[in-house]
Each structure stands twice: as structure tokens, then as C-alpha cells.
mmCIF file of C-alpha atoms and ligand atoms in Angstrom:
data_model
loop_
_atom_site.group_PDB
_atom_site.id
_atom_site.type_symbol
_atom_site.label_atom_id
_atom_site.label_comp_id
_atom_site.label_asym_id
_atom_site.label_seq_id
_atom_site.Cartn_x
_atom_site.Cartn_y
_atom_site.Cartn_z
ATOM 1 C CA MET A 1 121.393 72.600 108.504
ATOM 2 C CA GLU A 2 118.066 73.701 108.714
ATOM 3 C CA GLU A 3 116.994 77.210 107.388
ATOM 4 C CA ASN A 4 115.899 78.717 110.351
ATOM 5 C CA THR A 5 119.208 77.645 111.970
ATOM 6 C CA ALA A 6 120.982 79.674 109.025
ATOM 7 C CA ILE A 7 118.644 82.346 109.709
ATOM 8 C CA LEU A 8 119.558 82.727 113.412
ATOM 9 C CA ARG A 9 123.098 82.446 112.662
ATOM 10 C CA ALA A 10 122.819 85.252 109.931
ATOM 11 C CA ARG A 11 121.216 87.546 112.642
ATOM 12 C CA ARG A 12 124.078 86.664 114.988
ATOM 13 C CA PHE A 13 126.544 87.798 112.311
ATOM 14 C CA LEU A 14 125.090 91.053 111.371
ATOM 15 C CA GLN A 15 124.875 92.013 115.291
ATOM 16 C CA ALA A 16 128.190 91.022 115.720
ATOM 17 C CA HIS A 17 129.196 93.235 112.636
ATOM 18 C CA ASN A 18 126.964 96.289 113.934
ATOM 19 C CA VAL A 19 124.658 96.194 110.823
ATOM 20 C CA THR A 20 121.491 97.836 111.305
ATOM 21 C CA SER A 21 120.535 99.628 108.333
ATOM 22 C CA ALA A 22 120.277 99.513 104.408
ATOM 23 C CA PRO A 23 121.854 98.634 102.440
ATOM 24 C CA VAL A 24 124.061 96.298 103.495
ATOM 25 C CA ASP A 25 127.832 96.881 102.787
ATOM 26 C CA VAL A 26 128.701 93.814 101.508
ATOM 27 C CA THR A 27 132.411 94.191 100.539
ATOM 28 C CA VAL A 28 132.770 95.419 104.225
ATOM 29 C CA LEU A 29 131.274 92.109 105.787
ATOM 30 C CA ALA A 30 133.613 89.995 103.624
ATOM 31 C CA GLN A 31 136.419 92.148 104.348
ATOM 32 C CA ALA A 32 135.603 91.487 107.937
ATOM 33 C CA GLU A 33 135.539 88.001 107.528
ATOM 34 C CA GLY A 34 139.117 88.157 105.845
ATOM 35 C CA PHE A 35 137.893 87.910 102.000
ATOM 36 C CA GLU A 36 138.935 90.235 99.134
ATOM 37 C CA VAL A 37 135.965 90.473 96.450
ATOM 38 C CA LYS A 38 137.200 90.301 92.808
ATOM 39 C CA PHE A 39 134.969 90.755 89.950
ATOM 40 C CA LYS A 40 136.000 88.443 87.257
ATOM 41 C CA GLU A 41 134.771 86.710 84.057
ATOM 42 C CA LEU A 42 133.375 83.218 84.870
ATOM 43 C CA PRO A 43 131.245 80.682 83.247
ATOM 44 C CA GLU A 44 127.797 81.748 82.213
ATOM 45 C CA GLY A 45 125.310 80.607 85.279
ATOM 46 C CA GLU A 46 128.038 80.804 87.867
ATOM 47 C CA ALA A 47 127.554 83.349 90.194
ATOM 48 C CA GLY A 48 130.728 83.301 92.391
ATOM 49 C CA SER A 49 132.898 81.222 94.665
ATOM 50 C CA THR A 50 135.830 81.313 96.756
ATOM 51 C CA LEU A 51 139.581 80.790 96.348
ATOM 52 C CA GLU A 52 142.466 81.046 98.536
ATOM 53 C CA ARG A 53 145.836 81.795 96.677
ATOM 54 C CA ARG A 54 149.392 82.500 98.544
ATOM 55 C CA GLY A 55 147.481 82.718 102.106
ATOM 56 C CA LYS A 56 144.937 85.262 100.981
ATOM 57 C CA ARG A 57 141.173 84.351 100.462
ATOM 58 C CA TYR A 58 139.084 85.723 97.631
ATOM 59 C CA ILE A 59 135.413 85.653 96.931
ATOM 60 C CA LEU A 60 134.937 85.656 93.253
ATOM 61 C CA VAL A 61 132.051 87.130 91.548
ATOM 62 C CA ASN A 62 130.667 86.984 87.983
ATOM 63 C CA GLU A 63 131.120 90.523 86.646
ATOM 64 C CA GLN A 64 128.202 90.262 84.224
ATOM 65 C CA ASP A 65 125.692 89.272 87.020
ATOM 66 C CA PRO A 66 123.775 92.833 87.957
ATOM 67 C CA PRO A 67 124.644 94.458 91.069
ATOM 68 C CA MET A 68 121.876 93.328 92.875
ATOM 69 C CA ARG A 69 122.812 89.722 91.965
ATOM 70 C CA GLN A 70 126.349 90.386 92.868
ATOM 71 C CA ARG A 71 125.506 91.644 96.303
ATOM 72 C CA PHE A 72 123.744 88.374 96.953
ATOM 73 C CA THR A 73 126.337 86.114 95.800
ATOM 74 C CA ILE A 74 128.588 87.873 97.972
ATOM 75 C CA LEU A 75 127.014 87.342 101.146
ATOM 76 C CA HIS A 76 126.064 83.534 99.888
ATOM 77 C CA GLU A 77 130.194 83.158 99.759
ATOM 78 C CA ILE A 78 130.354 84.294 103.620
ATOM 79 C CA ALA A 79 127.533 81.843 104.309
ATOM 80 C CA HIS A 80 129.877 78.829 103.124
ATOM 81 C CA HIS A 81 132.458 80.556 105.468
ATOM 82 C CA VAL A 82 130.777 81.469 108.538
ATOM 83 C CA LEU A 83 128.230 78.496 108.700
ATOM 84 C CA GLY A 84 131.241 76.169 107.911
ATOM 85 C CA LEU A 85 128.846 74.541 105.310
ATOM 86 C CA PRO A 86 131.064 73.434 102.166
ATOM 87 C CA SER A 87 130.207 74.207 98.625
ATOM 88 C CA VAL A 88 127.951 72.038 96.521
ATOM 89 C CA HIS A 89 127.812 74.280 93.520
ATOM 90 C CA GLY A 90 127.196 72.790 90.197
ATOM 91 C CA GLN A 91 125.393 73.702 87.160
ATOM 92 C CA ALA A 92 121.634 73.388 89.253
ATOM 93 C CA SER A 93 122.879 74.979 92.433
ATOM 94 C CA GLU A 94 124.568 78.190 91.801
ATOM 95 C CA PRO A 95 123.557 80.849 94.266
ATOM 96 C CA HIS A 96 120.081 82.128 93.863
ATOM 97 C CA ASP A 97 118.604 85.287 95.440
ATOM 98 C CA SER A 98 115.816 83.596 96.848
ATOM 99 C CA VAL A 99 115.557 80.682 98.849
ATOM 100 C CA LEU A 100 112.162 80.307 97.266
ATOM 101 C CA THR A 101 112.796 79.103 93.999
ATOM 102 C CA THR A 102 115.166 76.454 94.489
ATOM 103 C CA SER A 103 114.697 74.812 97.715
ATOM 104 C CA ILE A 104 113.017 72.027 96.042
ATOM 105 C CA LYS A 105 115.953 70.586 94.346
ATOM 106 C CA ARG A 106 119.132 72.596 95.814
ATOM 107 C CA PRO A 107 121.208 70.685 98.167
ATOM 108 C CA THR A 108 120.683 71.529 101.817
ATOM 109 C CA GLU A 109 124.142 73.419 102.336
ATOM 110 C CA GLU A 110 123.196 75.552 99.479
ATOM 111 C CA VAL A 111 119.566 76.376 100.463
ATOM 112 C CA ALA A 112 120.977 77.387 104.262
ATOM 113 C CA CYS A 113 123.313 79.938 102.412
ATOM 114 C CA ASP A 114 120.792 81.087 100.574
ATOM 115 C CA ALA A 115 118.677 81.782 103.429
ATOM 116 C CA PHE A 116 121.771 83.351 105.312
ATOM 117 C CA ALA A 117 122.418 85.528 102.156
ATOM 118 C CA SER A 118 118.528 86.676 101.922
ATOM 119 C CA GLU A 119 118.496 87.420 105.896
ATOM 120 C CA CYS A 120 121.436 89.506 105.513
ATOM 121 C CA LEU A 121 120.723 91.485 102.522
ATOM 122 C CA VAL A 122 117.146 92.409 103.793
ATOM 123 C CA PRO A 123 117.336 91.785 107.518
ATOM 124 C CA LEU A 124 113.696 91.271 108.914
ATOM 125 C CA ALA A 125 114.496 93.850 111.795
ATOM 126 C CA VAL A 126 115.624 96.543 109.218
ATOM 127 C CA ILE A 127 112.739 95.750 106.776
ATOM 128 C CA LYS A 128 109.791 95.513 109.842
ATOM 129 C CA PRO A 129 109.674 99.222 110.471
ATOM 130 C CA LEU A 130 109.715 100.117 106.815
ATOM 131 C CA ILE A 131 106.841 98.213 106.201
ATOM 132 C CA GLU A 132 104.324 99.254 108.481
ATOM 133 C CA GLY A 133 101.128 100.871 107.237
ATOM 134 C CA GLN A 134 102.589 99.730 103.631
ATOM 135 C CA PRO A 135 100.502 97.928 101.055
ATOM 136 C CA PHE A 136 102.325 94.886 99.887
ATOM 137 C CA GLY A 137 102.323 95.347 96.159
ATOM 138 C CA VAL A 138 104.648 96.003 93.167
ATOM 139 C CA GLN A 139 105.650 99.408 94.045
ATOM 140 C CA THR A 140 106.451 99.101 97.729
ATOM 141 C CA VAL A 141 108.522 96.108 96.997
ATOM 142 C CA ALA A 142 110.139 98.053 94.066
ATOM 143 C CA GLU A 143 111.016 100.918 96.149
ATOM 144 C CA LEU A 144 112.464 98.486 98.929
ATOM 145 C CA ALA A 145 114.454 96.791 96.879
ATOM 146 C CA ARG A 146 116.277 99.707 95.492
ATOM 147 C CA ARG A 147 116.606 100.777 99.267
ATOM 148 C CA PHE A 148 118.078 97.630 100.083
ATOM 149 C CA GLY A 149 120.148 96.833 96.897
ATOM 150 C CA ALA A 150 118.163 93.181 96.651
ATOM 151 C CA SER A 151 115.920 91.802 94.330
ATOM 152 C CA GLN A 152 111.914 92.330 94.280
ATOM 153 C CA HIS A 153 111.903 88.658 94.677
ATOM 154 C CA CYS A 154 114.504 88.218 97.905
ATOM 155 C CA VAL A 155 112.389 91.606 99.388
ATOM 156 C CA ALA A 156 109.126 89.984 98.432
ATOM 157 C CA SER A 157 109.809 87.192 100.364
ATOM 158 C CA GLN A 158 111.613 88.944 103.693
ATOM 159 C CA PHE A 159 108.415 91.465 103.630
ATOM 160 C CA ILE A 160 106.150 88.520 103.810
ATOM 161 C CA LYS A 161 108.135 87.165 106.746
ATOM 162 C CA ALA A 162 107.878 90.615 108.334
ATOM 163 C CA SER A 163 104.435 91.035 107.954
ATOM 164 C CA GLU A 164 101.433 90.879 110.253
ATOM 165 C CA ASP A 165 98.885 91.150 107.459
ATOM 166 C CA CYS A 166 97.302 88.409 105.658
ATOM 167 C CA VAL A 167 99.631 88.560 102.446
ATOM 168 C CA ALA A 168 101.228 86.236 100.135
ATOM 169 C CA PHE A 169 103.605 86.134 97.423
ATOM 170 C CA VAL A 170 102.843 84.016 94.350
ATOM 171 C CA VAL A 171 105.724 83.146 91.645
ATOM 172 C CA ALA A 172 104.145 81.366 88.679
ATOM 173 C CA GLU A 173 106.400 80.189 85.316
ATOM 174 C CA GLN A 174 104.422 79.843 82.248
ATOM 175 C CA GLY A 175 100.947 80.549 84.111
ATOM 176 C CA ARG A 176 101.988 77.585 86.389
ATOM 177 C CA ILE A 177 102.490 78.138 90.298
ATOM 178 C CA LYS A 178 105.738 77.458 91.452
ATOM 179 C CA LEU A 179 105.911 79.261 94.616
ATOM 180 C CA ALA A 180 103.571 80.417 97.133
ATOM 181 C CA PHE A 181 104.785 82.242 100.402
ATOM 182 C CA PRO A 182 102.002 83.121 102.736
ATOM 183 C CA SER A 183 102.863 85.484 106.028
ATOM 184 C CA PRO A 184 102.485 84.054 109.306
ATOM 185 C CA ALA A 185 98.919 85.631 109.624
ATOM 186 C CA LEU A 186 97.548 83.909 106.868
ATOM 187 C CA ARG A 187 99.139 80.473 107.933
ATOM 188 C CA ALA A 188 97.562 81.050 111.207
ATOM 189 C CA ALA A 189 94.306 81.815 109.779
ATOM 190 C CA GLY A 190 94.698 78.113 108.099
ATOM 191 C CA VAL A 191 95.095 79.286 104.439
ATOM 192 C CA HIS A 192 97.078 77.153 102.463
ATOM 193 C CA LEU A 193 97.806 78.115 98.977
ATOM 194 C CA LEU A 194 97.817 76.289 95.885
ATOM 195 C CA ARG A 195 101.219 75.339 94.149
ATOM 196 C CA GLY A 196 101.573 73.447 91.250
ATOM 197 C CA THR A 197 98.419 74.150 89.795
ATOM 198 C CA SER A 198 97.793 77.216 87.239
ATOM 199 C CA VAL A 199 97.182 80.594 88.439
ATOM 200 C CA PRO A 200 93.346 81.345 88.861
ATOM 201 C CA HIS A 201 91.692 82.112 85.365
ATOM 202 C CA GLY A 202 91.225 86.075 85.033
ATOM 203 C CA CYS A 203 93.783 86.791 87.776
ATOM 204 C CA ALA A 204 96.487 89.341 87.175
ATOM 205 C CA ALA A 205 99.390 87.206 86.886
ATOM 206 C CA GLU A 206 97.606 85.731 84.115
ATOM 207 C CA THR A 207 96.875 88.700 82.066
ATOM 208 C CA ALA A 208 100.762 90.086 82.858
ATOM 209 C CA LEU A 209 102.026 86.763 81.480
ATOM 210 C CA SER A 210 99.713 87.174 78.203
ATOM 211 C CA ALA A 211 100.971 90.985 77.947
ATOM 212 C CA GLU A 212 104.744 90.381 78.689
ATOM 213 C CA ASP A 213 104.886 93.863 78.970
ATOM 214 C CA GLY A 214 105.922 94.410 82.802
ATOM 215 C CA ALA A 215 103.175 96.842 83.755
ATOM 216 C CA VAL A 216 101.303 96.139 86.965
ATOM 217 C CA ARG A 217 98.016 94.413 86.187
ATOM 218 C CA THR A 218 95.507 94.176 89.068
ATOM 219 C CA ALA A 219 92.132 91.988 89.989
ATOM 220 C CA GLU A 220 90.169 91.036 92.695
ATOM 221 C CA SER A 221 89.195 87.015 93.272
ATOM 222 C CA GLU A 222 88.235 84.993 96.155
ATOM 223 C CA GLY A 223 90.538 83.210 98.487
ATOM 224 C CA SER A 224 89.016 80.061 97.640
ATOM 225 C CA ASP A 225 90.708 80.611 93.958
ATOM 226 C CA TRP A 226 94.101 80.464 95.199
ATOM 227 C CA SER A 227 93.774 78.197 98.205
ATOM 228 C CA HIS A 228 91.293 74.637 98.542
ATOM 229 C CA SER A 229 91.443 75.564 102.557
ATOM 230 C CA ASP A 230 88.036 75.575 104.126
ATOM 231 C CA ALA A 231 89.479 79.196 105.533
ATOM 232 C CA ALA A 232 90.548 80.398 102.144
ATOM 233 C CA GLU A 233 86.443 80.873 101.814
ATOM 234 C CA ARG A 234 86.133 83.908 104.117
ATOM 235 C CA PHE A 235 88.490 85.856 102.349
ATOM 236 C CA SER A 236 88.635 88.173 99.244
ATOM 237 C CA VAL A 237 91.884 88.705 97.733
ATOM 238 C CA TYR A 238 93.262 92.026 96.069
ATOM 239 C CA GLU A 239 96.194 90.899 93.569
ATOM 240 C CA GLU A 240 98.889 92.936 91.725
ATOM 241 C CA ALA A 241 100.945 91.243 89.548
ATOM 242 C CA SER A 242 104.054 91.831 87.127
ATOM 243 C CA PHE A 243 105.756 89.886 84.424
ATOM 244 C CA TYR A 244 109.517 89.315 84.890
ATOM 245 C CA ALA A 245 111.245 89.007 81.667
ATOM 246 C CA PRO A 246 114.740 87.796 82.881
ATOM 247 C CA ARG A 247 112.905 84.495 84.531
ATOM 248 C CA GLN A 248 109.706 84.509 82.095
ATOM 249 C CA GLN A 249 108.149 84.572 85.423
ATOM 250 C CA THR A 250 104.974 86.480 87.042
ATOM 251 C CA TYR A 251 104.814 87.832 90.737
ATOM 252 C CA SER A 252 101.607 88.024 92.331
ATOM 253 C CA PHE A 253 101.607 90.320 95.675
ATOM 254 C CA LEU A 254 98.318 89.171 97.171
ATOM 255 C CA THR A 255 96.679 90.875 99.758
ATOM 256 C CA LEU A 256 93.659 89.003 101.791
ATOM 257 C CA GLU A 257 90.799 90.349 103.670
ATOM 258 C CA ALA A 258 88.576 88.454 105.754
ATOM 259 C CA LEU A 259 84.969 88.528 104.673
ATOM 260 C CA GLY A 260 83.680 88.942 108.477
ATOM 261 C CA PRO A 261 81.030 90.436 110.322
ATOM 262 C CA ALA A 262 82.639 94.117 109.597
ATOM 263 C CA GLN A 263 82.637 93.093 105.647
ATOM 264 C CA ALA A 264 79.008 92.018 106.071
ATOM 265 C CA ALA A 265 78.014 95.391 107.613
ATOM 266 C CA GLU A 266 79.605 97.244 104.728
ATOM 267 C CA GLY A 267 77.965 95.288 102.403
ATOM 268 C CA ALA A 268 74.689 96.241 103.676
ATOM 269 C CA SER A 269 75.748 99.858 104.169
ATOM 270 C CA SER A 270 76.441 100.055 100.330
ATOM 271 C CA ALA A 271 73.064 98.836 99.746
ATOM 272 C CA ASP A 272 71.721 101.463 101.843
ATOM 273 C CA GLU A 273 73.429 103.858 99.748
ATOM 274 C CA ASP A 274 71.421 102.667 96.698
ATOM 275 C CA ASP A 275 68.353 102.828 98.693
ATOM 276 C CA GLU A 276 69.385 106.507 99.729
ATOM 277 C CA LEU A 277 68.440 107.381 96.048
ATOM 278 C CA LEU A 278 65.124 106.251 96.076
ATOM 279 C CA PRO A 279 63.633 109.102 97.925
ATOM 280 C CA GLU A 280 64.344 111.134 95.062
ATOM 281 C CA LEU A 281 62.881 108.552 92.848
ATOM 282 C CA THR A 282 59.672 107.702 94.473
ATOM 283 C CA GLY A 283 59.293 110.377 97.287
ATOM 284 C CA GLU A 284 58.049 107.205 99.354
ATOM 285 C CA LEU A 285 60.890 106.964 101.337
ATOM 286 C CA THR A 286 61.952 109.546 104.050
ATOM 287 C CA TRP A 287 64.055 107.895 105.861
ATOM 288 C CA LYS A 288 67.785 108.488 106.275
ATOM 289 C CA PRO A 289 69.626 105.423 106.489
ATOM 290 C CA ARG A 290 72.515 105.550 109.078
ATOM 291 C CA LYS A 291 76.059 105.252 107.800
ATOM 292 C CA ARG A 292 78.955 103.752 109.690
HETATM 293 ZN ZN1 ZN B 301 126.804 77.858 97.761
#
């Protein structure tokens, strides 16, 4: 099953259950689908599974996992049932709270169920009005993560999908870019982000990685630092990054701004501002530059 199909099915599922706000009540959804949710001691690394016993169906959730993770697990298990996809859980394919980190290796059934779970936990229709006018950054995503009861990773990826701006979410492990997820606008602009390479030298992710303290770092860079696409050259990049200790990863929140005619004019006007000081210094210039 294609990821997009799973996402469309998730939207239909949310509609059928009248889910229109956050946080989504995952236990109620499980019950509505005929499952009782049980928190159990499960082997390390196993997030959850389903079980049928004496005519009753259960979703078992690892009681050791953090609540956000458990919420995702419950939705992932519901997805197996709703999508009619058999579980192919194994050591390397346990439910993940983002389709981003694992879509390369995971079986397609599991990827589809993750996509379904992400869309249910952070529905695009619910997050879209919330991000209007909000910058794509650490603070916004952290607040939304609390509101949705979802991981920052999951929120960031849904934010990117819903955003109309040129933004991107980049996950790096040990300084190597593992995933780079551009917004639709950035894709449309023809900017393809680099993957598998080291993060750009001097970027915020690099600083965040070496500090390992979880503090937010910021940096400015060029579009061409993050992409080899020709189109990237007309963008400047503002980056916020933080280190996520549990996975030894850095998250980079990129906002790209086109260096179009508007930017050129801005550059010119800041030069004028410098010139403005000249009259006082030399007394020769008497005109006032017009500011935009
Ligand atoms: Zn699964």
C-alpha cells in the first residue's frame, strides 16, 4: 500500500470518528474499533502488538515507553486493523513515531501503518490553521508537540507537509544527514536537499551536536550549503537546531528565503543607511536616501 493511500484512509477514519481537534483521544478510537488497550511489560524495543483472546481483542502497549510514543503505538496498531495489513513487526521494524526515520528499511506495510498513525496523531487539517503565521522552529514545534501529544519529530514532519512556506526538516545522526524533508513550496521551487552527506560546516546542527546539551542553536547559511540544485543558489537559510539525546540525533529546522529582487532592494537600502551617516561625517552629502 502506498503511503499516500494510507494517509487518505487515515483522513477518512478521522472523519468517521468525528475527530476535529487535538489531542486526539487514541484510547477512544481503539475502543471504537473494538480494542481494549493494555499497558504491559514488553521486551525492550517492542512498542506494541495486538492480541485476540477469548473473543476479545487487545492492543498491548509497552508500559516503559513515554506517553507520546504509546499514543503513536496505539494508532499504529489500529492502522494494521483498519488498513487490513498484517503486522510484520520484527526487531528492525517496530512501530516508529515518524515515517521519516525508517521508511528506507521498513516493510511497506509498516511504513503505511506509520503514515496512518502520524496523520491520526497530528491531522493535517487540525495543524494547518495552527501554524499559520508561525515560524518553523524549535519552540513552535515543541509547543505543538505538547498540544498534540506527539513527538517533535512527528509534529515537524506534519508541519512541513502543511506549511505553505519554503521550510525543511533535516535529521542528522552523528553529523550525517539521514533525512531531509522539504515543504511542498520548496519542492516546487526545485530545491532538492542533500542526504547522506555531512551537515554543512558551521551550521547550527554541528554546534548542537558538539554541545550535546539540547540547547537551541541558530545559524545562517546559503541554500547551496544544503542543496546542489541550481535553484538553491537563490535562497538564504535560517536554521534552528537542537540535539535530541534519546536518538543521538540533531534536528534542523530550516527556513529558506528567496534572494529575489526584494532582497536585492533590501541590500541596497541597508547600504543607503550606511551612507546616511556620511553627511555628519563629511558634511558633503545633503540628500536623504529614501527608505522602503
Ligand atoms: Zn506494525
